[in-house]
Tab-separated table of C-alpha atoms in Angstrom:
chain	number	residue	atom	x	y	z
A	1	UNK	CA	8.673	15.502	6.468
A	2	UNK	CA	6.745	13.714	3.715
A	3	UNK	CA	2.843	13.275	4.432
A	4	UNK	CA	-0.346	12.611	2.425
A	5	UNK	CA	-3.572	13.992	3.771
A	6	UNK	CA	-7.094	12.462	1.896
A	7	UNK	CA	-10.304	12.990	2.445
A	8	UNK	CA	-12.070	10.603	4.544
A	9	UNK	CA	-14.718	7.847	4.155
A	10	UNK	CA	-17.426	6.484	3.125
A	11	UNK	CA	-18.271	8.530	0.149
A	12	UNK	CA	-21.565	7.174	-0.874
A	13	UNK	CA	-22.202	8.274	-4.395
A	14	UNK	CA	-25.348	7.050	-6.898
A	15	UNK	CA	-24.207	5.456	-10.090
A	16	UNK	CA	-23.041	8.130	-13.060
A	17	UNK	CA	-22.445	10.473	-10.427
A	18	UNK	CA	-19.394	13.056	-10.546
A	19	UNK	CA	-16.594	11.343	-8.017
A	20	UNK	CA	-13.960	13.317	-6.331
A	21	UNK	CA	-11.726	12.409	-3.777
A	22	UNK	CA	-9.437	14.726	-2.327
A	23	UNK	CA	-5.940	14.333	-1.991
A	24	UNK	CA	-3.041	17.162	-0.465
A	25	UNK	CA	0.294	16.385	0.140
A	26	UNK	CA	3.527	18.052	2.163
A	27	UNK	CA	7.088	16.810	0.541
A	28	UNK	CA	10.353	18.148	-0.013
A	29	UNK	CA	11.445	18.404	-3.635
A	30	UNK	CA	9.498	17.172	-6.322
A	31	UNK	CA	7.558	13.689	-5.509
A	32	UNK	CA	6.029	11.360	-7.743
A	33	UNK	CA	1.778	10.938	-6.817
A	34	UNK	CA	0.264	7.657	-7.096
A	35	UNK	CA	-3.687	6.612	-6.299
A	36	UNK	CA	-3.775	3.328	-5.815
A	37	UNK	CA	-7.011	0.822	-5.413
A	38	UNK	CA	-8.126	-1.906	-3.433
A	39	UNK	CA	-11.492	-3.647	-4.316
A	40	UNK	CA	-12.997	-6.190	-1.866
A	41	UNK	CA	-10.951	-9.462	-1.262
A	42	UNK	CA	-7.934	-8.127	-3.665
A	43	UNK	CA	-4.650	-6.999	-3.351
A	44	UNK	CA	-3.798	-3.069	-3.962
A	45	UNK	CA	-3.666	-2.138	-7.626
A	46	UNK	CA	-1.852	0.923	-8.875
A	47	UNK	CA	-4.713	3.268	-10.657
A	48	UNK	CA	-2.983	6.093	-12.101
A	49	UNK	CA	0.261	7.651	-11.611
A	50	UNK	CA	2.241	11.374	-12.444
A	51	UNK	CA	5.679	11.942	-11.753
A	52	UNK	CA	6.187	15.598	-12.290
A	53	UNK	CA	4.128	19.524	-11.697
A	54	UNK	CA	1.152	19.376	-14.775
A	55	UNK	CA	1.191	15.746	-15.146
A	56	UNK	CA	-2.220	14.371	-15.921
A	57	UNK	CA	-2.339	10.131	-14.555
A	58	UNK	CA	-5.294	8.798	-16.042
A	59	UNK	CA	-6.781	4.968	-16.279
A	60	UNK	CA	-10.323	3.276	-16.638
A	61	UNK	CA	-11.915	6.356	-16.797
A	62	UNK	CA	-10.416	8.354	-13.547
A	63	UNK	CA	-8.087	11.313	-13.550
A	64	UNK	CA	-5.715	13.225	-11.069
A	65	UNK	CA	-3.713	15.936	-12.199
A	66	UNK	CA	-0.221	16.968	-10.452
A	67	UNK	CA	-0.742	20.683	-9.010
A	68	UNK	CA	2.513	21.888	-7.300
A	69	UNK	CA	1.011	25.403	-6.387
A	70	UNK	CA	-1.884	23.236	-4.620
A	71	UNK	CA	0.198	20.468	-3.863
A	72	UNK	CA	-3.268	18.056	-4.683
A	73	UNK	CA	-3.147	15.530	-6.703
A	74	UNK	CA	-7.234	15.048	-6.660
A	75	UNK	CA	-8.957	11.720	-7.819
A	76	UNK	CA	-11.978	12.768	-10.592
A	77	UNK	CA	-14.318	10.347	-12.620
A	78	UNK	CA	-17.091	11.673	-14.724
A	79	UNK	CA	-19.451	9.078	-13.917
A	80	UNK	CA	-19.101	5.909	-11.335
A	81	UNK	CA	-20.684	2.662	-12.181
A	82	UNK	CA	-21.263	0.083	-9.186
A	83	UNK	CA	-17.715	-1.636	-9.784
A	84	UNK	CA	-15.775	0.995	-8.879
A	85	UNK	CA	-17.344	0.672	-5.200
A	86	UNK	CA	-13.745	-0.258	-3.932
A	87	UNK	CA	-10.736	1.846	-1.124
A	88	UNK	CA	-9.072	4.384	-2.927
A	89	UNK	CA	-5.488	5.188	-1.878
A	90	UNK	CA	-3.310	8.497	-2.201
A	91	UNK	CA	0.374	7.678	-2.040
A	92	UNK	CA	3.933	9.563	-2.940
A	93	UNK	CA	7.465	8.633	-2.781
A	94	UNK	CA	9.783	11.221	-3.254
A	95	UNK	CA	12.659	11.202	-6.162
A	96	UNK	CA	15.338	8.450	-5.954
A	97	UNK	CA	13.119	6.488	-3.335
A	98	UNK	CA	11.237	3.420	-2.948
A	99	UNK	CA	9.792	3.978	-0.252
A	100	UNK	CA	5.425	4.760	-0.401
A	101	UNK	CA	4.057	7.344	1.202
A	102	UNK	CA	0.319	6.719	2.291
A	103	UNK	CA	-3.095	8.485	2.888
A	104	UNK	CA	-5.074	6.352	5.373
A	105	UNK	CA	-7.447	5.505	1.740
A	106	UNK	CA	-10.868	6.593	1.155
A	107	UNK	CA	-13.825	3.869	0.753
A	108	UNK	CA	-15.953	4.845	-2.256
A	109	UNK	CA	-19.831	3.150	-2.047
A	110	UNK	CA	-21.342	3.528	-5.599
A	111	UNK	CA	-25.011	2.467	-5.012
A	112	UNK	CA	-27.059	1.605	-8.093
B	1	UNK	CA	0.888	-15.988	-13.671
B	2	UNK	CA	-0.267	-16.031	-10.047
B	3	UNK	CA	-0.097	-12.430	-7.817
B	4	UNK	CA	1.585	-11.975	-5.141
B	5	UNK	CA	0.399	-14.005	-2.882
B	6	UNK	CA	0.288	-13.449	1.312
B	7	UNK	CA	-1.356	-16.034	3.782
B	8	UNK	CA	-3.027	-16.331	5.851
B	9	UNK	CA	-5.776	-13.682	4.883
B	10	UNK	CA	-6.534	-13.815	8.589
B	11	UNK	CA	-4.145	-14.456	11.961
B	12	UNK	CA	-5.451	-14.479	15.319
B	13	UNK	CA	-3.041	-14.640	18.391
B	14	UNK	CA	-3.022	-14.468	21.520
B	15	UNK	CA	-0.747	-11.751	23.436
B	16	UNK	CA	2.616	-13.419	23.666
B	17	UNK	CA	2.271	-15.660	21.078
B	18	UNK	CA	4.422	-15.539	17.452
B	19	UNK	CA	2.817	-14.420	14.141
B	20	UNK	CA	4.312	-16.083	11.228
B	21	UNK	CA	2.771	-13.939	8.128
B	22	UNK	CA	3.838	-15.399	4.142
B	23	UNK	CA	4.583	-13.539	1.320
B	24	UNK	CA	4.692	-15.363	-2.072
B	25	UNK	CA	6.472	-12.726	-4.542
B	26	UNK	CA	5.213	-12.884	-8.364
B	27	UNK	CA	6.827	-15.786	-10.494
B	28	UNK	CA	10.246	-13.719	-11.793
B	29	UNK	CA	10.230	-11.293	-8.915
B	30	UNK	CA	13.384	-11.006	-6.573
B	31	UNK	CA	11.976	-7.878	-4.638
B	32	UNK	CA	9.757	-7.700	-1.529
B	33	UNK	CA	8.799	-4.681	0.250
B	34	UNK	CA	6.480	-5.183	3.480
B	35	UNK	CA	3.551	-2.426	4.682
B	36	UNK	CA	1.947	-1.915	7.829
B	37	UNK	CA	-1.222	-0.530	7.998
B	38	UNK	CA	-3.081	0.546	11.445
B	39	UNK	CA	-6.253	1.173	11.708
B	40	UNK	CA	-7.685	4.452	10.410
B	41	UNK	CA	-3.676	5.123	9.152
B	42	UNK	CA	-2.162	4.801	6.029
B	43	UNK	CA	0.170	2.155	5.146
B	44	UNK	CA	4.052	2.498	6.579
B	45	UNK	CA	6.602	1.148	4.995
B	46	UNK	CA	8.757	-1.747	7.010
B	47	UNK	CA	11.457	-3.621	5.319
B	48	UNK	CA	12.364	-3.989	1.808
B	49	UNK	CA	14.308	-7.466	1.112
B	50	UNK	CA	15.935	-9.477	-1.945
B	51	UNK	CA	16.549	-12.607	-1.917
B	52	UNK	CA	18.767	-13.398	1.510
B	53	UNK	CA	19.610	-9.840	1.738
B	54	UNK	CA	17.907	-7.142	3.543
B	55	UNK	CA	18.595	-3.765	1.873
B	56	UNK	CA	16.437	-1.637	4.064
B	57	UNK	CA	14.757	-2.304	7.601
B	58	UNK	CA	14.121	1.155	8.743
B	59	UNK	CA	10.589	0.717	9.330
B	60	UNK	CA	10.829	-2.172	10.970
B	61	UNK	CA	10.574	-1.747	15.100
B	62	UNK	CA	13.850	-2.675	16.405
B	63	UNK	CA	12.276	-5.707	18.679
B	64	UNK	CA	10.328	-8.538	18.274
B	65	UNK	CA	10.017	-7.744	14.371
B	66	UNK	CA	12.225	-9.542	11.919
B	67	UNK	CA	11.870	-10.719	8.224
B	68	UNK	CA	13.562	-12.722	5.799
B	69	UNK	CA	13.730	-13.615	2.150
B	70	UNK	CA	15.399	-17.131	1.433
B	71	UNK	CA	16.870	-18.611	-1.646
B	72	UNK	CA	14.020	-20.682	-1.908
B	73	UNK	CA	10.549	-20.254	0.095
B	74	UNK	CA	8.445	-17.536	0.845
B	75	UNK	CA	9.071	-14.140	2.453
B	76	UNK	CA	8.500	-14.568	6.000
B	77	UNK	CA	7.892	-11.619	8.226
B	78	UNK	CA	8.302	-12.483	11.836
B	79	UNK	CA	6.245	-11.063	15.055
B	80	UNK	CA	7.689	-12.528	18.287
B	81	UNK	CA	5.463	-12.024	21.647
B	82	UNK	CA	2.727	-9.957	19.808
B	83	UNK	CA	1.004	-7.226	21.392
B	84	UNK	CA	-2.580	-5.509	20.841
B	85	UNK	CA	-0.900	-2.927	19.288
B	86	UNK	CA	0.503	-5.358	16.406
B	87	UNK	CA	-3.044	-5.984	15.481
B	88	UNK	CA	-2.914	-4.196	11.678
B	89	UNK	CA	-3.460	-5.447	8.213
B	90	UNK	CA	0.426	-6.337	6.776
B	91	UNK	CA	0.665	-5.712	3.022
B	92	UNK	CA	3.617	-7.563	1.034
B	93	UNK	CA	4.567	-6.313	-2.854
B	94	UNK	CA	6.857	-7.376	-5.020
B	95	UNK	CA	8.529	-6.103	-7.830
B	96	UNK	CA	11.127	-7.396	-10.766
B	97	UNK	CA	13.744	-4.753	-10.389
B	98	UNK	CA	14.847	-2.901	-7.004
B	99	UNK	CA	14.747	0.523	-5.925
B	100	UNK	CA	11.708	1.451	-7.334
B	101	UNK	CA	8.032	1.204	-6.953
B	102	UNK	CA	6.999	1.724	-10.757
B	103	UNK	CA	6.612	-2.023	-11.151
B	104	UNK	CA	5.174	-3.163	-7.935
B	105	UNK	CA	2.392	-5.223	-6.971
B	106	UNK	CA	0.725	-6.044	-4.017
B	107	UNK	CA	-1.080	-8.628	-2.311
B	108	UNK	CA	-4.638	-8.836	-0.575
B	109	UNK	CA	-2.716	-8.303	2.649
B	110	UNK	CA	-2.751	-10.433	6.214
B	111	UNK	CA	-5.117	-9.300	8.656
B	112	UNK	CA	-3.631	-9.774	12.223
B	113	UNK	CA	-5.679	-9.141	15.351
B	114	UNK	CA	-4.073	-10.041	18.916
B	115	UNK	CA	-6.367	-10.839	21.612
């Protein structure tokens, strides 16, 4: 079956800090990867997205790359700032579906 | 343009009682997909609805749970005689075209808790 697997929380990280958060995945075929982000009192946001092996999603300063071999699909930011403190989700859905697949999200804590 | 818009951010019940949790899609948006998220678990997909049509309830549990999407109004997702284990954060999104999640958006979610 279809699963997503990311690393758990807190991460506590100091401002300009290197971010990664960890994300594997088990799927049949090729699924489309998604992070997604919640920050306090909001609703979920979509971050970045790839739909195929070698795609690079990228927004507001945070990457994840699409590894087939790996299956990861790894959230990266050179440097955090405070406002990015927020719960970072990894999600799927495979081709010709609707339907989300969700890791159980990852609260980042950027202190200044 | 408002969000999509879910209330009450918070819903306490009692074990028996009925949760009544809203979902106000974006203006334009004839799509609703409900989430259920347990604690420590990811989010699991319940229902997906247009408007007075359900296209997909395969995550729904087969009692107690219902939802609907009306001509007018709200989507409304239905918990009859809640349990403990109904106590989860319930995310609605919405979307402008169906079968797809490359346009949706979320709200802040309901928080339910059963006593």
């Amino acid at each position: 079956g279809n699963s997503v697997t990311q690393m758990e929380g807190p991460v506590t990280l100091s401002e300009e800090a290197f971010l990664t958060i960890n994300c594997t995945y088990t799927a049949t075929g090729y699924p489309s990867l998604f992070w997604y982000v919640q920050y306090p009192g909001e609703g979920l946001q979509l971050l970045l997205k790839a739909t195929k092996a070698d795609d690079k999603g990228s927004n507001k300063g945070f990457e994840a790359t699409y590894r087939k071999e790996t299956t990861s699909f790894h959230l990266e930011k050179g440097s955090v700032q405070v406002s990015d403190s927020a719960v970072y989700f990894c999600a799927l859905t495979p081709k010709s579906n609707y339907q989300l697949i969700w890791g159980a999200g990852t609260k980042l804590i950027i202190k200044p | 343009n408002a969000g999509v818009m879910q209330n009450p951010r918070h819903l306490v019940r009692r074990r028996g009682q009925e949760a009544r949790l809203r979902c106000s899609p974006m203006k334009g948006h004839s799509h609703v997909y409900w989430y259920r998220q347990l604690p420590e678990e990811g989010l699991k997909f319940m229902v997906y609805l247009q408007k007075e049509n359900i296209i997909d309830e395969s995550g729904m549990p087969k009692e107690r749970f219902s939802a609907e999407f009306p001509k007018e109004g709200p989507s409304i997702l239905r918990i009859q005689q809640v349990v403990r284990g109904d106590s989860a954060a319930y995310f609605c999104a919405s979307s402008p075209v169906g079968s797809t999640n490359e346009k949706l958006f979320f709200g802040s979610g309901t928080q339910l808790s059963v006593l």
